[in-house]
Structures are given as structure tokens and as C-alpha cells.
mmCIF file of C-alpha atoms in Angstrom:
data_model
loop_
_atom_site.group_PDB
_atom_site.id
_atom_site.type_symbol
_atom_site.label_atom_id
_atom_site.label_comp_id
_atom_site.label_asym_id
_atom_site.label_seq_id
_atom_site.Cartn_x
_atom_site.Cartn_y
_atom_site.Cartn_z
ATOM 1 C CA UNK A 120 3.245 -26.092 31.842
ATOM 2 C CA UNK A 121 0.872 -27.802 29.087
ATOM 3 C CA UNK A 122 -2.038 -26.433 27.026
ATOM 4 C CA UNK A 123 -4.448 -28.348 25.019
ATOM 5 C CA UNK A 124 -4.256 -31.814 24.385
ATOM 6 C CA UNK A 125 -0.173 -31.572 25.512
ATOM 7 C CA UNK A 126 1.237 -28.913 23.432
ATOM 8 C CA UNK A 127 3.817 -27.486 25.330
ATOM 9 C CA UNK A 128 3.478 -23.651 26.250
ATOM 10 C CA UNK A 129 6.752 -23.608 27.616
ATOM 11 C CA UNK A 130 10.757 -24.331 26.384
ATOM 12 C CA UNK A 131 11.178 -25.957 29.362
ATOM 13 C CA UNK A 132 8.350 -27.983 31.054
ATOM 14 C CA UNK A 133 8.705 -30.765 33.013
ATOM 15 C CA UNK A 134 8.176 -33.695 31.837
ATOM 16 C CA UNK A 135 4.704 -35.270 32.092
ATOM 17 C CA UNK A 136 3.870 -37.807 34.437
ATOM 18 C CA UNK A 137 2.084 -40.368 35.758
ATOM 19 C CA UNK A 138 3.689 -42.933 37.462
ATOM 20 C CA UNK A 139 6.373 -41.380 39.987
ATOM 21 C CA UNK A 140 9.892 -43.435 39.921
ATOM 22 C CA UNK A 141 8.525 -45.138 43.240
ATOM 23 C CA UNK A 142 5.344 -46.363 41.165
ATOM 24 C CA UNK A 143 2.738 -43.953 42.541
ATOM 25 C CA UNK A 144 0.101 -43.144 40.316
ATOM 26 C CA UNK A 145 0.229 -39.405 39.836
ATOM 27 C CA UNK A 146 -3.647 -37.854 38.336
ATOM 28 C CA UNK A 147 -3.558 -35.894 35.166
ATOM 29 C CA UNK A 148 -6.834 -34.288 34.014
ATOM 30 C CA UNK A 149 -5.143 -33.864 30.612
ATOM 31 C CA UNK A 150 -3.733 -37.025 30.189
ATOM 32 C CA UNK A 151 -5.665 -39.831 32.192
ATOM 33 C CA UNK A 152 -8.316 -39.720 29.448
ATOM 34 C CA UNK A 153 -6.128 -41.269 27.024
ATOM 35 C CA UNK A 154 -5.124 -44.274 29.426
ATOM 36 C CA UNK A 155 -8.507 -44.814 31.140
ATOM 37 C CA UNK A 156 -9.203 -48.092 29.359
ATOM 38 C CA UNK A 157 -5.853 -49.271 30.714
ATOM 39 C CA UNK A 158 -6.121 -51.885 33.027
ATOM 40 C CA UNK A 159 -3.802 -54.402 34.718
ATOM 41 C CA UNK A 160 -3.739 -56.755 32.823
ATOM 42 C CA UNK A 161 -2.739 -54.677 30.057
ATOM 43 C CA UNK A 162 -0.064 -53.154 32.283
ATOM 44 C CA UNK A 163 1.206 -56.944 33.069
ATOM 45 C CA UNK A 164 1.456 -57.054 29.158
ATOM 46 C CA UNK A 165 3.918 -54.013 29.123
ATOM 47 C CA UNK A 166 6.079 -55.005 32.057
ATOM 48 C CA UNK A 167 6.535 -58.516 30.341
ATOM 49 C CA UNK A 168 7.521 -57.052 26.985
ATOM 50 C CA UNK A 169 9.963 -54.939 28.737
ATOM 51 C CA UNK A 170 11.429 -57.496 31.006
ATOM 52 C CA UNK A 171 11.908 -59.865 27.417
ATOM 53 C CA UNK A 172 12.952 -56.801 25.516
ATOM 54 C CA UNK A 173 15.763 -56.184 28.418
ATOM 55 C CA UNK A 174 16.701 -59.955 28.399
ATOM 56 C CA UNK A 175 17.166 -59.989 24.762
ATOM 57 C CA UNK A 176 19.558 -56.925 25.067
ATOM 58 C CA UNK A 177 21.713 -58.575 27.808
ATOM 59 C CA UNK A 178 21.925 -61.864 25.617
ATOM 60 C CA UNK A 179 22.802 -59.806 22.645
ATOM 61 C CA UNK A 180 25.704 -58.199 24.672
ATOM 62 C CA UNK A 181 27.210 -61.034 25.902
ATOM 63 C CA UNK A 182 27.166 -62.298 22.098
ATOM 64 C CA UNK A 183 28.919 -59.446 20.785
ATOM 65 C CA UNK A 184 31.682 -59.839 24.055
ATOM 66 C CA UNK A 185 31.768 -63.416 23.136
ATOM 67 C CA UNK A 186 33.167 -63.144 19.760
ATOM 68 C CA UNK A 187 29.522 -63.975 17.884
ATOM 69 C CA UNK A 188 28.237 -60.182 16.769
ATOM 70 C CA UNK A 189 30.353 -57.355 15.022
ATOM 71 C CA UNK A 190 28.847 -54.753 17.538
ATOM 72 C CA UNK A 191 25.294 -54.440 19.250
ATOM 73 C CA UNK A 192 23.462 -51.036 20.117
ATOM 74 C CA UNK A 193 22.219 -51.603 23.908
ATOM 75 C CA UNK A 194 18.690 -50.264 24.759
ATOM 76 C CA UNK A 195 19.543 -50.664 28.634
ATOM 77 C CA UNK A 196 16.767 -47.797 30.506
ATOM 78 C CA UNK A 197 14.796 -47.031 27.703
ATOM 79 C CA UNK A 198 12.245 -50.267 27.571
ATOM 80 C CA UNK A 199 9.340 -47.760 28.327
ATOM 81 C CA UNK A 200 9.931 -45.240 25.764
ATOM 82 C CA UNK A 201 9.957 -48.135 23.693
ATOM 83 C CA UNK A 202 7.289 -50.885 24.061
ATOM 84 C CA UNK A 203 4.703 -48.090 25.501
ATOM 85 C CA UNK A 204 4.853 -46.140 22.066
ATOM 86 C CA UNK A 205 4.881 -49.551 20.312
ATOM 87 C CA UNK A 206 1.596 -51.321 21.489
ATOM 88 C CA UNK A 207 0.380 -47.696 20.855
ATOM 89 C CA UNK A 208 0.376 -48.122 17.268
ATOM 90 C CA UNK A 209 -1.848 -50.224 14.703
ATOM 91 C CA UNK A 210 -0.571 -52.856 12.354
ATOM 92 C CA UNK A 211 -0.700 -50.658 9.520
ATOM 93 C CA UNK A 212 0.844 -47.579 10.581
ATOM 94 C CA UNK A 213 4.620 -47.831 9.566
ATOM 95 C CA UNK A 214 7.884 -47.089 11.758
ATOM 96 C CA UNK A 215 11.301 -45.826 10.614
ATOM 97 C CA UNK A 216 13.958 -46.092 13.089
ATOM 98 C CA UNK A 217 17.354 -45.554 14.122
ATOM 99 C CA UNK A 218 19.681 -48.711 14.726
ATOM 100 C CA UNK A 219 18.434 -48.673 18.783
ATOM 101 C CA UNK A 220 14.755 -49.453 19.109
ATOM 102 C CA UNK A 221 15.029 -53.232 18.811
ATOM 103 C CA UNK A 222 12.475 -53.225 22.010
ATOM 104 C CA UNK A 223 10.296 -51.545 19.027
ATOM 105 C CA UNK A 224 11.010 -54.339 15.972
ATOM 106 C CA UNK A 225 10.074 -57.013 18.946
ATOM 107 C CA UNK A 226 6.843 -55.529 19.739
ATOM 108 C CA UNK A 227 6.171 -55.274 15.864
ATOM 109 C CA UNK A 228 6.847 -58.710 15.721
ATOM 110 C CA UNK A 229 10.257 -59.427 14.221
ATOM 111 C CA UNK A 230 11.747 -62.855 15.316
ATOM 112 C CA UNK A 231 14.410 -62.609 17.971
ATOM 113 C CA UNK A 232 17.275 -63.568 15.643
ATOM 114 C CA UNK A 233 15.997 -60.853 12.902
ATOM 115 C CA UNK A 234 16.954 -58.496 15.714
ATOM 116 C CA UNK A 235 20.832 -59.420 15.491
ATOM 117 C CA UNK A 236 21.509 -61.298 12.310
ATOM 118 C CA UNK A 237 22.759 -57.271 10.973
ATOM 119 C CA UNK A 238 25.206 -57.109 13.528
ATOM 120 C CA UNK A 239 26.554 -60.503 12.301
ATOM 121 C CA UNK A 240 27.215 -59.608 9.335
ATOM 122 C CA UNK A 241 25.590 -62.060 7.184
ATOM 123 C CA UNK A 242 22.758 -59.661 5.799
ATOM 124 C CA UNK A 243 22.016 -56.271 4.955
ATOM 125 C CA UNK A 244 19.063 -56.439 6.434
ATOM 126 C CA UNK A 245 17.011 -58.286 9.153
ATOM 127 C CA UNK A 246 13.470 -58.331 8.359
ATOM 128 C CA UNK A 247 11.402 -57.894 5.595
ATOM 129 C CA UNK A 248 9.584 -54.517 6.367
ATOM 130 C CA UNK A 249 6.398 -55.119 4.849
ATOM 131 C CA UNK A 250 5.998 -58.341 6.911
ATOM 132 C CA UNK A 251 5.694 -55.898 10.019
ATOM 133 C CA UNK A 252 5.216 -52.044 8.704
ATOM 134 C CA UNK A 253 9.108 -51.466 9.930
ATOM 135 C CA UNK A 254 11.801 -50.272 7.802
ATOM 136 C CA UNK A 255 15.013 -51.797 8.718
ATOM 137 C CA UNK A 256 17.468 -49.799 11.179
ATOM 138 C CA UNK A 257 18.637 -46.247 9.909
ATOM 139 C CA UNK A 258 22.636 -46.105 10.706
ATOM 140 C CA UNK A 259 22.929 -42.780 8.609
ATOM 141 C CA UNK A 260 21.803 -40.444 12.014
ATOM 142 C CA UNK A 261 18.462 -38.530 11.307
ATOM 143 C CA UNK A 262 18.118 -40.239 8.032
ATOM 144 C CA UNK A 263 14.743 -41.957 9.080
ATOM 145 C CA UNK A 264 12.754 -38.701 9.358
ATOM 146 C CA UNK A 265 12.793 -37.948 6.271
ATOM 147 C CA UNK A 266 11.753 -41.418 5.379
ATOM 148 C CA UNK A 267 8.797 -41.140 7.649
ATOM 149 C CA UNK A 268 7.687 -37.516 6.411
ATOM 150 C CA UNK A 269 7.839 -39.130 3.000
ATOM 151 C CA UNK A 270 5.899 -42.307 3.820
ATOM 152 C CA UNK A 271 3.497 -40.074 5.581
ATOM 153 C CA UNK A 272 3.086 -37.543 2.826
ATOM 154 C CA UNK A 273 2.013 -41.178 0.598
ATOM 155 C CA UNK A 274 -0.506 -42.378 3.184
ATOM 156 C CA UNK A 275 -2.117 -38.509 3.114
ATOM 157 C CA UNK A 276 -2.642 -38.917 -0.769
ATOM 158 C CA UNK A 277 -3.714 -42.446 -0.728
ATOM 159 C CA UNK A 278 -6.451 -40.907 1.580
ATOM 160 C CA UNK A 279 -5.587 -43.481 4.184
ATOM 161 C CA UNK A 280 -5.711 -42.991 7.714
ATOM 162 C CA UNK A 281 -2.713 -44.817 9.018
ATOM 163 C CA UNK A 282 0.304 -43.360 10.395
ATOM 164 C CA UNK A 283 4.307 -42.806 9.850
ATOM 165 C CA UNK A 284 6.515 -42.737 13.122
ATOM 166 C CA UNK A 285 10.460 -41.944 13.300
ATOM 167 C CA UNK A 286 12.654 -42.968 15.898
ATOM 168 C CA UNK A 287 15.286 -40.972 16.525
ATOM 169 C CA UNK A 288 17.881 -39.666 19.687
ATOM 170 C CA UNK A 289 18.989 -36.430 21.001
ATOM 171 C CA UNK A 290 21.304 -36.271 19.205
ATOM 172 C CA UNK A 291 19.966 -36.646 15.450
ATOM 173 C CA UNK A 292 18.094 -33.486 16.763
ATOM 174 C CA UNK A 293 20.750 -31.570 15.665
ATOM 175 C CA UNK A 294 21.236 -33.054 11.867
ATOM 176 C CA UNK A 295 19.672 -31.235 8.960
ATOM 177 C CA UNK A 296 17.525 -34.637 8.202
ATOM 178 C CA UNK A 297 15.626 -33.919 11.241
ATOM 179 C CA UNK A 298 15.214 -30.253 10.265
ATOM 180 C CA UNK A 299 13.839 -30.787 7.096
ATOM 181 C CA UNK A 300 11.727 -33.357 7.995
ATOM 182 C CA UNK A 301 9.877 -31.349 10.495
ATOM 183 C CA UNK A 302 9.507 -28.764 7.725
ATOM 184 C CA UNK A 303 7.822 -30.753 5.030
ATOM 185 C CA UNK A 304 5.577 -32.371 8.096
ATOM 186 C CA UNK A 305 4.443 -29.181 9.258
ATOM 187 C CA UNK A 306 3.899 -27.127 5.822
ATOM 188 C CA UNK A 307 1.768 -30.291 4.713
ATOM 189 C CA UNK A 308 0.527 -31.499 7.637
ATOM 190 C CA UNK A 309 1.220 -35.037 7.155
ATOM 191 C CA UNK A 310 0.379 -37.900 9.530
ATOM 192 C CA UNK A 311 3.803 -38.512 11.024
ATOM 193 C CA UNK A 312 4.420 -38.725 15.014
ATOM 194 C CA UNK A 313 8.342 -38.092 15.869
ATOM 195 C CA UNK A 314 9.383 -40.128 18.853
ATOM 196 C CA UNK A 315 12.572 -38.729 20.137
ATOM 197 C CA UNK A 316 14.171 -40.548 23.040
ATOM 198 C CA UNK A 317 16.094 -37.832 24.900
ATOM 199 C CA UNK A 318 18.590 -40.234 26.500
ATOM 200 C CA UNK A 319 20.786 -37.169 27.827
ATOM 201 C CA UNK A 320 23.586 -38.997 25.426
ATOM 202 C CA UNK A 321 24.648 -38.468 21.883
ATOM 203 C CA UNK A 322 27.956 -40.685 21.916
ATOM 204 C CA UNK A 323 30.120 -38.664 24.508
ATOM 205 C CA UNK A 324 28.314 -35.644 23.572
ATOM 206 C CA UNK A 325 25.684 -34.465 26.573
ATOM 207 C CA UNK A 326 22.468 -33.306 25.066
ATOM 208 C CA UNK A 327 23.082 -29.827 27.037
ATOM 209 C CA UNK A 328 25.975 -28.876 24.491
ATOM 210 C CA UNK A 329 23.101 -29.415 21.987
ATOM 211 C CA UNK A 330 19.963 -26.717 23.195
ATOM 212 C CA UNK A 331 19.416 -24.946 25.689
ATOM 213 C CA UNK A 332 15.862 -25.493 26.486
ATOM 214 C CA UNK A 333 14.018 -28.749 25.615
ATOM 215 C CA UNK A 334 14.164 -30.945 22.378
ATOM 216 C CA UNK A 335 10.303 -30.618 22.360
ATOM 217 C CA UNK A 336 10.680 -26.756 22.129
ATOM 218 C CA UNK A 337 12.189 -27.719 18.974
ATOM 219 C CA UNK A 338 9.204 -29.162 17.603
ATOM 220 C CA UNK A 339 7.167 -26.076 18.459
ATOM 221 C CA UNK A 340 9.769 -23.836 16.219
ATOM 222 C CA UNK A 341 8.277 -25.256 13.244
ATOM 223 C CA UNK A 342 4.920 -24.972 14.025
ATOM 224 C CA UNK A 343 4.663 -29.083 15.291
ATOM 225 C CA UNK A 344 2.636 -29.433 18.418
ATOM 226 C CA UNK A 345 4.788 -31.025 21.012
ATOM 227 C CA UNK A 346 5.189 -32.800 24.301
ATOM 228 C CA UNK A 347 7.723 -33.525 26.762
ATOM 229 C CA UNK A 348 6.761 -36.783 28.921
ATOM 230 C CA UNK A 349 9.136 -38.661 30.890
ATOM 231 C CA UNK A 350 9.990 -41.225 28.832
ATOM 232 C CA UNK A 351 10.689 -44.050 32.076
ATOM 233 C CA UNK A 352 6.890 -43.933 32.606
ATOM 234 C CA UNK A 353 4.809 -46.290 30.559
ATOM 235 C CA UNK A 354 1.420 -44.526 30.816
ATOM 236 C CA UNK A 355 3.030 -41.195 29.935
ATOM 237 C CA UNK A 356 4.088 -42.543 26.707
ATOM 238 C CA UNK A 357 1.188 -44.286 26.175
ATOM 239 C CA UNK A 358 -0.892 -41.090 26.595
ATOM 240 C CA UNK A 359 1.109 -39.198 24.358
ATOM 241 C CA UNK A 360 1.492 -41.948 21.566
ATOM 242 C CA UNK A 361 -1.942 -41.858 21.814
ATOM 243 C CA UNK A 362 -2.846 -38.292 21.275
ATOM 244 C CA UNK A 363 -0.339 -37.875 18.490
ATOM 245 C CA UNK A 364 -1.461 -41.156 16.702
ATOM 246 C CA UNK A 365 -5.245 -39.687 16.797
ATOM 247 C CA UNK A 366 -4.493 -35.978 15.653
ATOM 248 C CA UNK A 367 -2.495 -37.663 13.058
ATOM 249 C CA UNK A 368 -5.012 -39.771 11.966
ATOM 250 C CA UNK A 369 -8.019 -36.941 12.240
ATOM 251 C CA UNK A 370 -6.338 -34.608 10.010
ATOM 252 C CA UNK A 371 -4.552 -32.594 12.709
ATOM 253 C CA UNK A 372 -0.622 -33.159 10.838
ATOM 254 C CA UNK A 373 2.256 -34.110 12.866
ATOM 255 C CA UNK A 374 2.890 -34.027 16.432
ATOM 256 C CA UNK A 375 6.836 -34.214 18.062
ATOM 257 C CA UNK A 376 7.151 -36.460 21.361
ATOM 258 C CA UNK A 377 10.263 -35.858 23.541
ATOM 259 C CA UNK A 378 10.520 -39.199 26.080
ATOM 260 C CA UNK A 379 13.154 -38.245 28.371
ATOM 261 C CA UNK A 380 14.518 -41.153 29.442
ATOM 262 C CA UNK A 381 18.343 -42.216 29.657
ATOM 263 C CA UNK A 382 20.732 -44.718 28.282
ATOM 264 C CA UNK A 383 21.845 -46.970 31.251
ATOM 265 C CA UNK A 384 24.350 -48.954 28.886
ATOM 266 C CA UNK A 385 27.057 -47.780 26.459
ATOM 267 C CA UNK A 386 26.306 -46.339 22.911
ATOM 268 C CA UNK A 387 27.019 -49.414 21.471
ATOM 269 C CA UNK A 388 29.353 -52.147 23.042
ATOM 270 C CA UNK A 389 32.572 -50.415 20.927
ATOM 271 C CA UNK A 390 32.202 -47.767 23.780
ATOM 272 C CA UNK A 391 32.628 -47.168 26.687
ATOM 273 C CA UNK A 392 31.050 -44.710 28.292
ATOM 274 C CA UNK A 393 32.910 -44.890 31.800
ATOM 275 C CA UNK A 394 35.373 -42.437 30.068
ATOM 276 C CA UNK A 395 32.341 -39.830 29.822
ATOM 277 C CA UNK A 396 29.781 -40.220 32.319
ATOM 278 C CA UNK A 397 29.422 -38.959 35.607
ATOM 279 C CA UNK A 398 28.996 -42.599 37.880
ATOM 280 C CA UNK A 399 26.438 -40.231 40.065
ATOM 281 C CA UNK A 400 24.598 -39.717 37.195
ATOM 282 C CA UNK A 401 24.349 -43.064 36.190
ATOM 283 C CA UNK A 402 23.224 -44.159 39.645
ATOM 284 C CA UNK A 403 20.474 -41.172 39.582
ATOM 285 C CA UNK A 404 19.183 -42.985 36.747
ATOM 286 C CA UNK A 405 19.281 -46.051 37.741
ATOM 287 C CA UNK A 406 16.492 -45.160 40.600
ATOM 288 C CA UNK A 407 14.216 -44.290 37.611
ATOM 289 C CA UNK A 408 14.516 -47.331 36.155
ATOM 290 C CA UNK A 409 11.600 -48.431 34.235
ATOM 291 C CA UNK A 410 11.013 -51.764 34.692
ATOM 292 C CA UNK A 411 11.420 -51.233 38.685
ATOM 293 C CA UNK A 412 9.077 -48.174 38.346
ATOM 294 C CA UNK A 413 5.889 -50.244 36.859
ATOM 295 C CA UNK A 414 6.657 -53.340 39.248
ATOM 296 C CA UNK A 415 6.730 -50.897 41.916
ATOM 297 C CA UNK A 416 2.881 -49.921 41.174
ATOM 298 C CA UNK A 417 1.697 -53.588 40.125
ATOM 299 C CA UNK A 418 3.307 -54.689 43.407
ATOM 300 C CA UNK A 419 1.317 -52.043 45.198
ATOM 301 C CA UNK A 420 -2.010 -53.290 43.546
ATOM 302 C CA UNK A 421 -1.359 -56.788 43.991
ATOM 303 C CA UNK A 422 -0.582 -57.813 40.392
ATOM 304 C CA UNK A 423 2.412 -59.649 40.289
ATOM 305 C CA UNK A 424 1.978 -62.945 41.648
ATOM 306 C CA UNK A 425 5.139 -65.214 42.098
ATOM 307 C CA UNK A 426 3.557 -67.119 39.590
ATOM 308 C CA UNK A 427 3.573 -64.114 36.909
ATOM 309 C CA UNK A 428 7.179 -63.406 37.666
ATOM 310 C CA UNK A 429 8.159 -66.860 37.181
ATOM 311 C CA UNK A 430 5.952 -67.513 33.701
ATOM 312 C CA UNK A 431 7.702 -63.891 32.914
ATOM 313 C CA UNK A 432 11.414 -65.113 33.483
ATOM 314 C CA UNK A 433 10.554 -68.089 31.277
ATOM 315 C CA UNK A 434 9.264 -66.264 28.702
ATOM 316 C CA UNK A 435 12.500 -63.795 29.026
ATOM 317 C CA UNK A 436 14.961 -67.149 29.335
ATOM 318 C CA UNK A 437 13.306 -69.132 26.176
ATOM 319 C CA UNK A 438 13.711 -65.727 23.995
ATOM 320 C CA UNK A 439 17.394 -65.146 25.287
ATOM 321 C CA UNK A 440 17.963 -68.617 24.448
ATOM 322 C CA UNK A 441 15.674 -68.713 20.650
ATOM 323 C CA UNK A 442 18.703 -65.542 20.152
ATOM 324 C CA UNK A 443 21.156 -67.153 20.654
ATOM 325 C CA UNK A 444 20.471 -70.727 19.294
ATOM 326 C CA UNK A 445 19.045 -68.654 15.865
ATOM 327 C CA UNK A 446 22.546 -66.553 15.699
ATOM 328 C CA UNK A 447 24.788 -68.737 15.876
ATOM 329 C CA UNK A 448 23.451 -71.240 13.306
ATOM 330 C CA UNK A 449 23.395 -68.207 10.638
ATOM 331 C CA UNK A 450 24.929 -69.412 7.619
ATOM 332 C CA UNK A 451 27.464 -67.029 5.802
ATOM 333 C CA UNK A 452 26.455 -65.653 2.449
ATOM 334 C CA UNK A 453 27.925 -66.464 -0.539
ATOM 335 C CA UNK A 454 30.334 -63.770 -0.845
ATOM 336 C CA UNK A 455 28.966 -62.698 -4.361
ATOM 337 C CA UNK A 456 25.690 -62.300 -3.056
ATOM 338 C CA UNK A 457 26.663 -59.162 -2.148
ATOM 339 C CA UNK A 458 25.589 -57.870 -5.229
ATOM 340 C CA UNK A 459 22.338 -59.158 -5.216
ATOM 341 C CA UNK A 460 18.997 -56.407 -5.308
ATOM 342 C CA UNK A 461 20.910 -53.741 -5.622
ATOM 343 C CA UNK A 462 19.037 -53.090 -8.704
ATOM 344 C CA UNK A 463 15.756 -53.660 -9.554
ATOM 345 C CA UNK A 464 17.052 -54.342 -13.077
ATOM 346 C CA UNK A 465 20.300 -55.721 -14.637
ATOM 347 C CA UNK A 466 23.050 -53.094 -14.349
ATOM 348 C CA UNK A 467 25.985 -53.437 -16.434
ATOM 349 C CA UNK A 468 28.680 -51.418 -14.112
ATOM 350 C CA UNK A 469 27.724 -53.524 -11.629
ATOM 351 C CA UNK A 470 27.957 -57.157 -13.068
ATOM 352 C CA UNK A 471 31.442 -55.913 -14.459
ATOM 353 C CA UNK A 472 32.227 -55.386 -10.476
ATOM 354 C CA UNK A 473 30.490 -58.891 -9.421
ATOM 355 C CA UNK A 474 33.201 -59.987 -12.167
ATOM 356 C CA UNK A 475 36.166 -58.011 -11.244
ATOM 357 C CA UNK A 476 35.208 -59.268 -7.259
ATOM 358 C CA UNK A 477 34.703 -62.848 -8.413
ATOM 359 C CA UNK A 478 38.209 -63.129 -9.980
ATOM 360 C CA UNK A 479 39.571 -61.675 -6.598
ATOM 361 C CA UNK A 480 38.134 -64.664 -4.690
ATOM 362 C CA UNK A 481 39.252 -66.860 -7.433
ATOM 363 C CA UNK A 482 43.138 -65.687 -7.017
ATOM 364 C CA UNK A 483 42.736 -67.354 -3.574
ATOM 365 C CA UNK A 484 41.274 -70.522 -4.522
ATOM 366 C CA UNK A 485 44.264 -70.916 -6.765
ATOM 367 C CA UNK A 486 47.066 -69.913 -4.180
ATOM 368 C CA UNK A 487 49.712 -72.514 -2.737
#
């Protein structure tokens, strides 16, 4: 059950919906409003971002298995949750997020090999974030929150009217971060939306060891208006990105979004998640699928042309193949570069490391 503008009344509502995992359109007096200018065309848009954003996953993967990436974090199921909430946003609100949402960095426009050239190893950092209004992935686990609540708390005394969003799991849910995050948005009401994508998985950890009613009921304990949308359905997260980007900017404070979606893949390709999962659980999910569930309905209305598939998988195929070319011709770093920007200024303690760590190399240069 929902009250105004999809604040949750309830711990446990069902998630809002509007397209059914069989692509029906369901009708939502409280919602529609907020996706009645979208049209098919714009819904061709968000099935071809997700189809890219899943090819660029599955190309990353097969890097990391083939030797060329450290580790990758697979976004496999949630490509809804994702691009939805990220054509929600403007170019100048800002998003903090957790090492998972590269469907997110690719719809703010970071280059496909930005999205991996971390998990080489040849960078600390991908992208520069004020080139897109994107902080670079958050490994620390609820870390970004706080970072959002405290970008949001500048925009509110700059008298702006653009908007923080964190990214985070289920699982950061329960880290202090997240906790205090949602207190400092609340007692100030600053413009920050917090996406969480319930993907029923923290690790090996089920999200029912972690609450016992909803992660949106959460929200709702510190005073946040929240929602609980299913997070496989693009025009439920639209809606709701919507609403919580427009009380955000009108004044209204923060808002806490709980997609309920479901990680298909493993946590990251170090796991393996065969050891934890129920397979029936998996294949439940699997007939939600997102993707399947928005070609379902643009099949039904006579949108997706052979044509459009096929310009689609090219599009999906030349970006799978920009990865991979761009990753593998990544130069190493100078190994001293690692000191580099830490500092804004000189630091003494740390040039007398750069020195101690450039005699170190040195000792090899000068072995037999």
C-alpha cells in the first residue's frame, strides 16, 4: 500500500509496478503521471542502453576469465534499476556509487574502457568525475552515502537546484555509513535521492538475515519518504527517479528508493555463487529478466523491427569490441607514479617513501 506521491504506508508493500514480467502495461493513477511523456521511442532508447550495458558486462567477464582484468563486478539482471534511474537525472546533478553500477557511468557518459581500466590495475581511477558529475566507484561498502549527503548538503547552500544520488546494495543497508547518511539527509533536508538496488544478495549473505520487513521501511525510520518499486521494470524506476529528483529539487529533502531487482551473475567473478544460491531461485529470476520484460511490451506494440534489433546488436558488438581493443592497449604506469596526487602539496613523509620505494626497484635493476 502507497500514500502520496509513493511514500510507503506500509513495512512491507509490494513493489510498484508497471510493466508485468510478461511486458503488460499495468495502470497506476499514482505513478503514470510521472511517465506520461514517455513514448516509444524513448523506450527503444532504454532497451538499447540496456542491451549495450549487458554486452559490455559479458565482454568484461570474459576479460577478467581471460587473464586481462584483476576482477570485474557483474551487473547481470539489474540493467533497469540502472539505466532507468540514469536517463532520469540531469547533467548536473552528481552520482556517488558503489563499484557495480557501471550500466550507470555508461549512461553518464564514461568511455567503455574508463569502465575497466580500475580493474586492470593501471589507475586508481577511471574517469575524471567532473567530466560527467560521477565520483569514481566506492569499494569501502556504504561509504558513498555519506559522500552524497555531503555533496548534497553543498548544492543546498550554493542555493542550487541540482541533485546528489548514492548507489548502494542491500547489503550496505546495514553499515553505519548508510545510517548516518540518512540522518544528516533527513535533519537537513538535503537534495539527495538514495537508490538502493535490493538484489536479494550481499556476498553469500541473503538480504532476509538483514531486516525483516523492507529496505524502504528503513528509509521511513528516519523520517525519509520512501518507495519500494520493482526494480526489473523500467517505467517503475523511471517514475520514482522522477518523483524523488523533483521533491529534491523543490525543497522537499531526500527521498530513499528500494529497486528490487536481483543479481543474475556472481558478486564479482572471484565468486561463485553456485555454492550459495538456490538454482530455483535463480531460474525464478531469470523469468523477470529485464531486458526480456521491455522487449516483451515493444514487441506487443510493434516497436522492434528486425531492423532495430540488428542496428542494436551492432551498437552492442562495436562497444564490446571499443572494450576490449581500449583494455588491452593500456599502458602500465610507471611504478613511481604511484605516488602521484596524493597531496595537493609537497609532503615530505611521502617523497622520503617515493625514495625508500625507488631504491627497492633499483635493487632489481642491479641484480644478476
Amino acid at each position: 500500500m502507497t500514500g502520496g506521491r509513493g511514500v510507503n504506508t506500509s513495512d512491507e508493500p509490494d513493489p510498484v509496478q508497471l510493466l508485468t514480467p510478461a511486458g503488460e502495461r499495468v495502470a497506476s493513477p499514482e505513478y503514470d503521471p510521472w511517465v506520461a511523456d514517455v513514448d516509444d521511442a524513448q523506450l527503444r532508447d532504454l532497451y538499447r542502453d540496456m542491451v549495450v550495458v549487458r554486452r559490455i558486462d559479458t565482454e568484461a567477464t570474459a576479460l577478467q576469465r581471460q587473464g586481462e582484468l584483476a576482477l570485474w563486478p557483474p551487473l547481470l539482471g539489474q540493467e533497469a534499476a540502472q539505466v532507468a534511474s540514469a536517463r532520469a537525472l540531469r547533467s548536473d546533478d552528481f552520482v556517488f556509487t558503489s563499484y557495480r553500477e557501471n550500466a550507470v557511468a555508461y549512461c553518464r557518459g564514461a568511455a567503455p574502457v574508463e569502465l575497466v581500466s580500475v580493474w586492470r590495475a593501471v589507475t586508481a581511477t577511471g574517469w575524471n568525475p567532473y567530466s560527467i558529475n560521477m565520483a569514481t566507484p566506492q569499494v569501502v561498502i556504504g561509504a558513498q552515502t555519506l559522500h552524497a549527503t555531503g555533496y548534497a548538503l553543498g548544492i543546498q547552500a550554493d542555493g542550487a537546484d541540482a541533485v546528489a544520488v548514492a548507489y548502494f546494495g542491500d547489503g550496505a543497508t546495514s553499515e553505519g555509513d548508510v545510517s548516518e547518511a540518512l540522518v544528516f539527509a533527513a535533519a537537513y533536508s538535503a537534495p539527495v535521492v538514495f537508490f538502493c538496488q535490493n538484489n536479494h544478495w550481499a556476498i553469500s549473505e541473503p538480504v532476509t538475515l538483514q531486516t525483516r520487513g523492507s529496505l524502504a521501511a528503513r528509509g521511513l525510520g528516519f523520517g525519509i519518504p520512501s518507495m519500494r518499486i520493482d526494480g526489473n521494470d523500467v517505467l517503475a524506476v523511471t517514475a520514482a527517479t522522477r518523483i524523488a529528483l523533483d521533491r529534491a529539487r523543490s525543497g522537499g529533502g531526500p527521498t530513499f528508493i528500494e529497486a528490487v531487482t536481483y543479481r543474475m551473475g556472481p558478486h564479482t567473478t572471484a565468486d561463485d555463487p553456485t555454492r550459495y544460491r538456490p538454482p530455483a531461485e535463480l531460474e525464478e529470476w531469470r523469468g523477470r529478466d529485464p531486458i526480456a520484460r521491455l522487449e516483451a511490451y515493444l514487441t506487443s506494440r510493434d516497436q522492434l523491427s528486425d531492423d532495430f534489433r540488428a542496428e542494436v546488436q551492432a551498437v552492442a558488438d562495436s562497444t564490446a569490441a571499443e572494450l576490449r581493443a581500449g583494455c588491452i592497449a593500456l599502458p602500465d604506469p610507471d611504478p613511481l607514479s604511484i605516488f602521484d596526487h596524493v597531496y595537493a602539496e609537497p609532503h615530505p613523509a611521502l617523497q622520503q617513501r617515493r625514495e625508500w620505494y625507488a631504491h627497492y626497484l633499483d635493487g632489481f635493476e642491479a641484480a644478476p
